[in-house]
């Protein structure tokens, strides 16, 4: 199996480097071997770090029960955020750097302390959060035509691509995480709506799941980490020339433009 995970990791790495799509990773590991899928993700994470990229946080995916059922799982997944994945709020992103991009509106959390207690609870997560931000996650897939199952997306760094953070930091006590509303528009047309409760009942629940998962893996979440907690509504496809604006009540706006070529 180790040989297969290395070969699968190389397939994804080559696809990303050459911006040519590849066939699904489940050809190597099937659709149920999540451990091998994360091992593939780890191989390419290590490769990126050795190449000079800096890990700045994590993203949580599959926080929607509907999407989980579509992929045949009963839990979220996670991926790694690197420093070169951040796009500055309000500026233009080179569309040519993207692979089959879609956008999601999310709430981001920045931690002020580590989450390394042996038995974590919601209070630990709340105490560890410094502030929240509105965010846009740009997802993408190295796998042709988004032909993915759960093992494919996990191996492919949870289909991560880039992210944009808003510039209005808000403390938890000043935000209703469950009832806050989200509206995302592309070129002025609303394409997605939702609220905080759409993310596992509360985005705190998503971060708690991630914190517990990382603690079990022996690599706890750290102070300063940026956590993208999961989509608050449906994702939307973007094309060259599009402008995406996300509004989350209490957190203000965050936006990104995509170059026309």
Coordinates of C-alpha atoms in Angstrom, one line a residue:
X1 CA 0.0 0.0 0.0
X2 CA 2.9 2.4 0.7
X3 CA 4.0 2.1 -2.9
X4 CA 0.4 2.9 -4.0
X5 CA 0.2 6.0 -1.8
X6 CA 3.5 7.3 -3.1
X7 CA 2.4 6.8 -6.7
X8 CA -1.0 8.4 -6.0
X9 CA 0.8 11.4 -4.3
X10 CA 3.0 11.8 -7.3
X11 CA 0.0 11.8 -9.6
X12 CA -1.6 14.7 -7.7
X13 CA 1.7 16.5 -7.4
X14 CA 2.4 16.3 -11.1
X15 CA -1.2 17.4 -11.9
X16 CA -0.7 20.5 -9.7
X17 CA 2.7 21.4 -11.1
X18 CA 1.7 21.0 -14.7
X19 CA -1.9 22.1 -14.3
X20 CA -3.1 19.1 -16.2
X21 CA -5.9 17.1 -14.7
X22 CA -5.5 13.5 -13.5
X23 CA -7.8 10.5 -13.1
X24 CA -9.2 9.7 -9.6
X25 CA -7.0 8.6 -6.7
X26 CA -9.5 5.9 -5.7
X27 CA -8.0 3.9 -8.5
X28 CA -5.1 3.3 -6.1
X29 CA -6.9 3.1 -2.7
X30 CA -10.6 2.6 -3.2
X31 CA -13.3 4.7 -1.7
X32 CA -13.2 3.7 2.0
X33 CA -9.5 3.8 3.0
X34 CA -9.4 7.3 4.6
X35 CA -6.1 6.6 6.4
X36 CA -4.3 6.1 3.1
X37 CA -6.0 9.2 1.6
X38 CA -4.6 11.3 4.5
X39 CA -1.2 9.6 4.0
X40 CA -1.2 10.8 0.4
X41 CA -2.2 14.3 1.5
X42 CA 0.7 14.2 4.1
X43 CA 3.2 13.2 1.4
X44 CA 2.4 16.3 -0.7
X45 CA 2.2 18.5 2.4
X46 CA 5.7 17.5 3.3
X47 CA 6.8 18.1 -0.3
X48 CA 5.4 21.6 -0.2
X49 CA 7.0 22.4 3.1
X50 CA 10.4 21.2 1.9
X51 CA 9.9 23.4 -1.2
X52 CA 9.5 26.5 1.1
X53 CA 5.8 26.8 1.7
X54 CA 4.7 27.7 5.3
X55 CA 1.6 26.1 6.9
X56 CA -0.7 28.8 8.2
X57 CA -3.7 26.8 9.2
X58 CA -6.3 24.3 8.2
X59 CA -9.6 24.1 6.2
X60 CA -12.6 21.9 7.2
X61 CA -14.6 20.4 4.4
X62 CA -17.8 18.3 4.1
X63 CA -19.5 20.1 7.0
X64 CA -22.9 19.8 5.2
X65 CA -24.8 16.6 6.1
X66 CA -26.2 16.6 2.5
X67 CA -22.7 16.6 1.0
X68 CA -21.5 13.9 3.4
X69 CA -24.3 11.7 2.3
X70 CA -23.5 12.3 -1.3
X71 CA -20.0 11.1 -0.7
X72 CA -21.0 8.3 1.6
X73 CA -19.4 9.5 4.8
X74 CA -20.6 10.6 8.2
X75 CA -17.8 13.1 9.1
X76 CA -16.1 16.2 7.7
X77 CA -12.6 16.1 6.3
X78 CA -9.6 18.5 6.5
X79 CA -6.9 20.0 4.4
X80 CA -3.8 22.2 4.9
X81 CA -3.6 26.0 4.3
X82 CA -0.3 27.3 3.1
X83 CA 0.9 30.9 3.0
X84 CA 0.9 31.2 -0.8
X85 CA -2.8 30.2 -0.9
X86 CA -3.9 33.5 0.5
X87 CA -5.4 36.1 -1.8
X88 CA -5.6 39.6 -0.6
X89 CA -9.1 40.9 0.1
X90 CA -10.5 43.1 -2.6
X91 CA -7.7 42.4 -5.1
X92 CA -7.5 40.4 -8.3
X93 CA -6.5 36.8 -8.6
X94 CA -4.9 35.3 -11.7
X95 CA -7.5 32.9 -13.0
X96 CA -4.8 30.9 -14.8
X97 CA -3.5 29.7 -11.5
X98 CA -6.7 27.9 -10.7
X99 CA -8.0 24.4 -11.6
X100 CA -11.7 24.0 -12.0
X101 CA -12.4 26.7 -9.3
X102 CA -15.5 27.1 -7.2
X103 CA -16.1 29.5 -4.3
X104 CA -17.6 29.0 -0.9
X105 CA -18.5 31.6 1.9
X106 CA -17.2 30.7 5.3
X107 CA -16.3 32.0 8.7
X108 CA -12.6 31.9 9.6
X109 CA -11.2 31.7 13.1
X110 CA -7.8 32.8 14.2
X111 CA -6.5 31.1 17.4
X112 CA -4.8 32.8 20.3
X113 CA -3.7 29.6 22.1
X114 CA -3.0 26.0 21.4
X115 CA -5.7 23.3 21.6
X116 CA -3.7 20.5 23.1
X117 CA -5.8 19.3 26.1
X118 CA -6.4 15.6 26.2
X119 CA -10.2 15.8 26.2
X120 CA -11.4 18.9 24.4
X121 CA -14.8 20.5 24.6
X122 CA -16.6 23.5 23.1
X123 CA -15.5 25.7 26.0
X124 CA -11.8 24.9 25.2
X125 CA -12.4 25.9 21.5
X126 CA -14.2 29.1 22.4
X127 CA -11.5 30.1 24.9
X128 CA -8.8 29.5 22.3
X129 CA -10.3 31.7 19.6
X130 CA -8.9 35.2 19.2
X131 CA -11.3 36.5 16.6
X132 CA -13.4 35.7 13.6
X133 CA -13.4 36.9 10.0
X134 CA -15.6 36.6 6.9
X135 CA -13.8 34.4 4.3
X136 CA -14.1 33.1 0.8
X137 CA -12.6 29.7 0.1
X138 CA -11.6 29.0 -3.5
X139 CA -11.7 25.3 -3.9
X140 CA -10.3 23.4 -6.9
X141 CA -9.7 19.9 -8.0
X142 CA -6.7 18.4 -9.7
X143 CA -9.0 15.5 -10.6
X144 CA -10.6 15.8 -14.0
X145 CA -14.2 17.0 -14.1
X146 CA -14.5 16.9 -10.3
X147 CA -14.9 13.2 -10.5
X148 CA -14.4 12.6 -6.8
X149 CA -15.3 10.4 -3.9
X150 CA -14.2 11.0 -0.3
X151 CA -10.8 9.4 -0.7
X152 CA -10.1 11.5 -3.8
X153 CA -10.9 14.8 -2.1
X154 CA -9.0 14.0 1.1
X155 CA -5.9 12.9 -0.9
X156 CA -6.2 16.1 -3.0
X157 CA -5.8 18.3 0.2
X158 CA -9.5 18.4 0.7
X159 CA -9.8 20.1 -2.7
X160 CA -8.2 23.2 -1.4
X161 CA -6.9 25.9 -3.7
X162 CA -6.9 29.5 -2.2
X163 CA -8.6 31.6 0.4
X164 CA -9.5 35.3 1.1
X165 CA -9.9 36.7 4.5
X166 CA -12.0 39.7 5.4
X167 CA -10.6 42.7 7.3
X168 CA -13.1 43.1 10.1
X169 CA -12.0 41.0 13.1
X170 CA -14.8 40.3 15.5
X171 CA -14.7 38.7 19.0
X172 CA -17.0 35.8 19.6
X173 CA -19.0 37.7 22.2
X174 CA -20.0 40.2 19.5
X175 CA -21.2 37.7 17.0
X176 CA -24.1 35.2 16.8
X177 CA -22.3 32.3 15.1
X178 CA -25.5 30.3 14.7
X179 CA -27.9 32.9 13.4
X180 CA -25.6 35.1 11.4
X181 CA -26.6 35.3 7.8
X182 CA -24.5 34.9 4.7
X183 CA -25.0 36.2 1.2
X184 CA -22.6 35.5 -1.7
X185 CA -22.8 37.2 -5.0
X186 CA -21.0 36.8 -8.3
X187 CA -21.0 39.9 -10.5
X188 CA -23.8 41.3 -8.4
X189 CA -26.1 38.3 -8.6
X190 CA -26.8 36.3 -5.4
X191 CA -25.6 32.7 -5.9
X192 CA -25.5 31.4 -2.4
X193 CA -27.3 32.1 0.9
X194 CA -27.1 30.5 4.3
X195 CA -26.4 31.1 8.0
X196 CA -24.0 29.9 10.6
X197 CA -26.1 26.9 11.6
X198 CA -25.5 25.4 8.2
X199 CA -22.0 24.5 9.3
X200 CA -22.6 21.5 11.5
X201 CA -25.2 23.3 13.6
X202 CA -22.5 25.9 14.6
X203 CA -19.0 26.6 13.2
X204 CA -17.7 26.0 16.7
X205 CA -18.7 22.3 16.3
X206 CA -16.6 22.1 13.1
X207 CA -13.6 23.6 14.8
X208 CA -14.1 21.2 17.8
X209 CA -14.1 18.2 15.5
X210 CA -10.9 19.4 13.9
X211 CA -9.2 20.1 17.2
X212 CA -10.1 16.7 18.5
X213 CA -8.9 15.0 15.3
X214 CA -5.6 16.9 15.3
X215 CA -5.1 16.2 19.1
X216 CA -5.5 12.4 18.4
X217 CA -3.0 12.7 15.5
X218 CA -0.5 14.3 17.9
X219 CA -0.3 17.6 16.1
X220 CA -2.7 20.0 18.0
X221 CA -3.9 23.2 16.6
X222 CA -1.6 26.1 17.4
X223 CA -1.9 29.8 18.4
X224 CA -2.0 31.9 15.2
X225 CA -3.6 29.1 13.1
X226 CA -6.2 30.2 10.6
X227 CA -9.1 27.8 10.5
X228 CA -11.7 27.9 7.6
X229 CA -14.6 26.3 9.3
X230 CA -16.8 25.2 6.4
X231 CA -19.3 26.5 3.9
X232 CA -22.4 28.3 5.1
X233 CA -24.2 27.7 1.8
X234 CA -23.9 26.1 -1.6
X235 CA -20.7 26.6 -3.6
X236 CA -20.6 28.4 -6.9
X237 CA -18.5 28.0 -10.1
X238 CA -16.5 31.0 -11.1
X239 CA -15.2 32.1 -14.6
X240 CA -12.5 34.5 -15.8
X241 CA -13.6 38.1 -15.1
X242 CA -15.9 37.3 -12.3
X243 CA -16.1 39.3 -9.0
X244 CA -17.2 37.5 -5.9
X245 CA -18.5 39.3 -2.8
X246 CA -19.5 37.6 0.4
X247 CA -21.4 39.4 3.2
X248 CA -21.8 37.9 6.6
X249 CA -23.9 39.7 9.2
X250 CA -21.6 41.1 11.9
X251 CA -18.5 40.3 9.9
X252 CA -18.8 42.7 7.0
X253 CA -17.7 41.9 3.4
X254 CA -14.9 40.0 1.7
X255 CA -14.3 40.0 -2.0
X256 CA -12.1 38.8 -4.8
X257 CA -11.9 39.4 -8.6
X258 CA -10.6 36.9 -11.1
X259 CA -8.5 38.0 -14.1
X260 CA -10.1 37.7 -17.6
X261 CA -7.3 35.6 -18.9

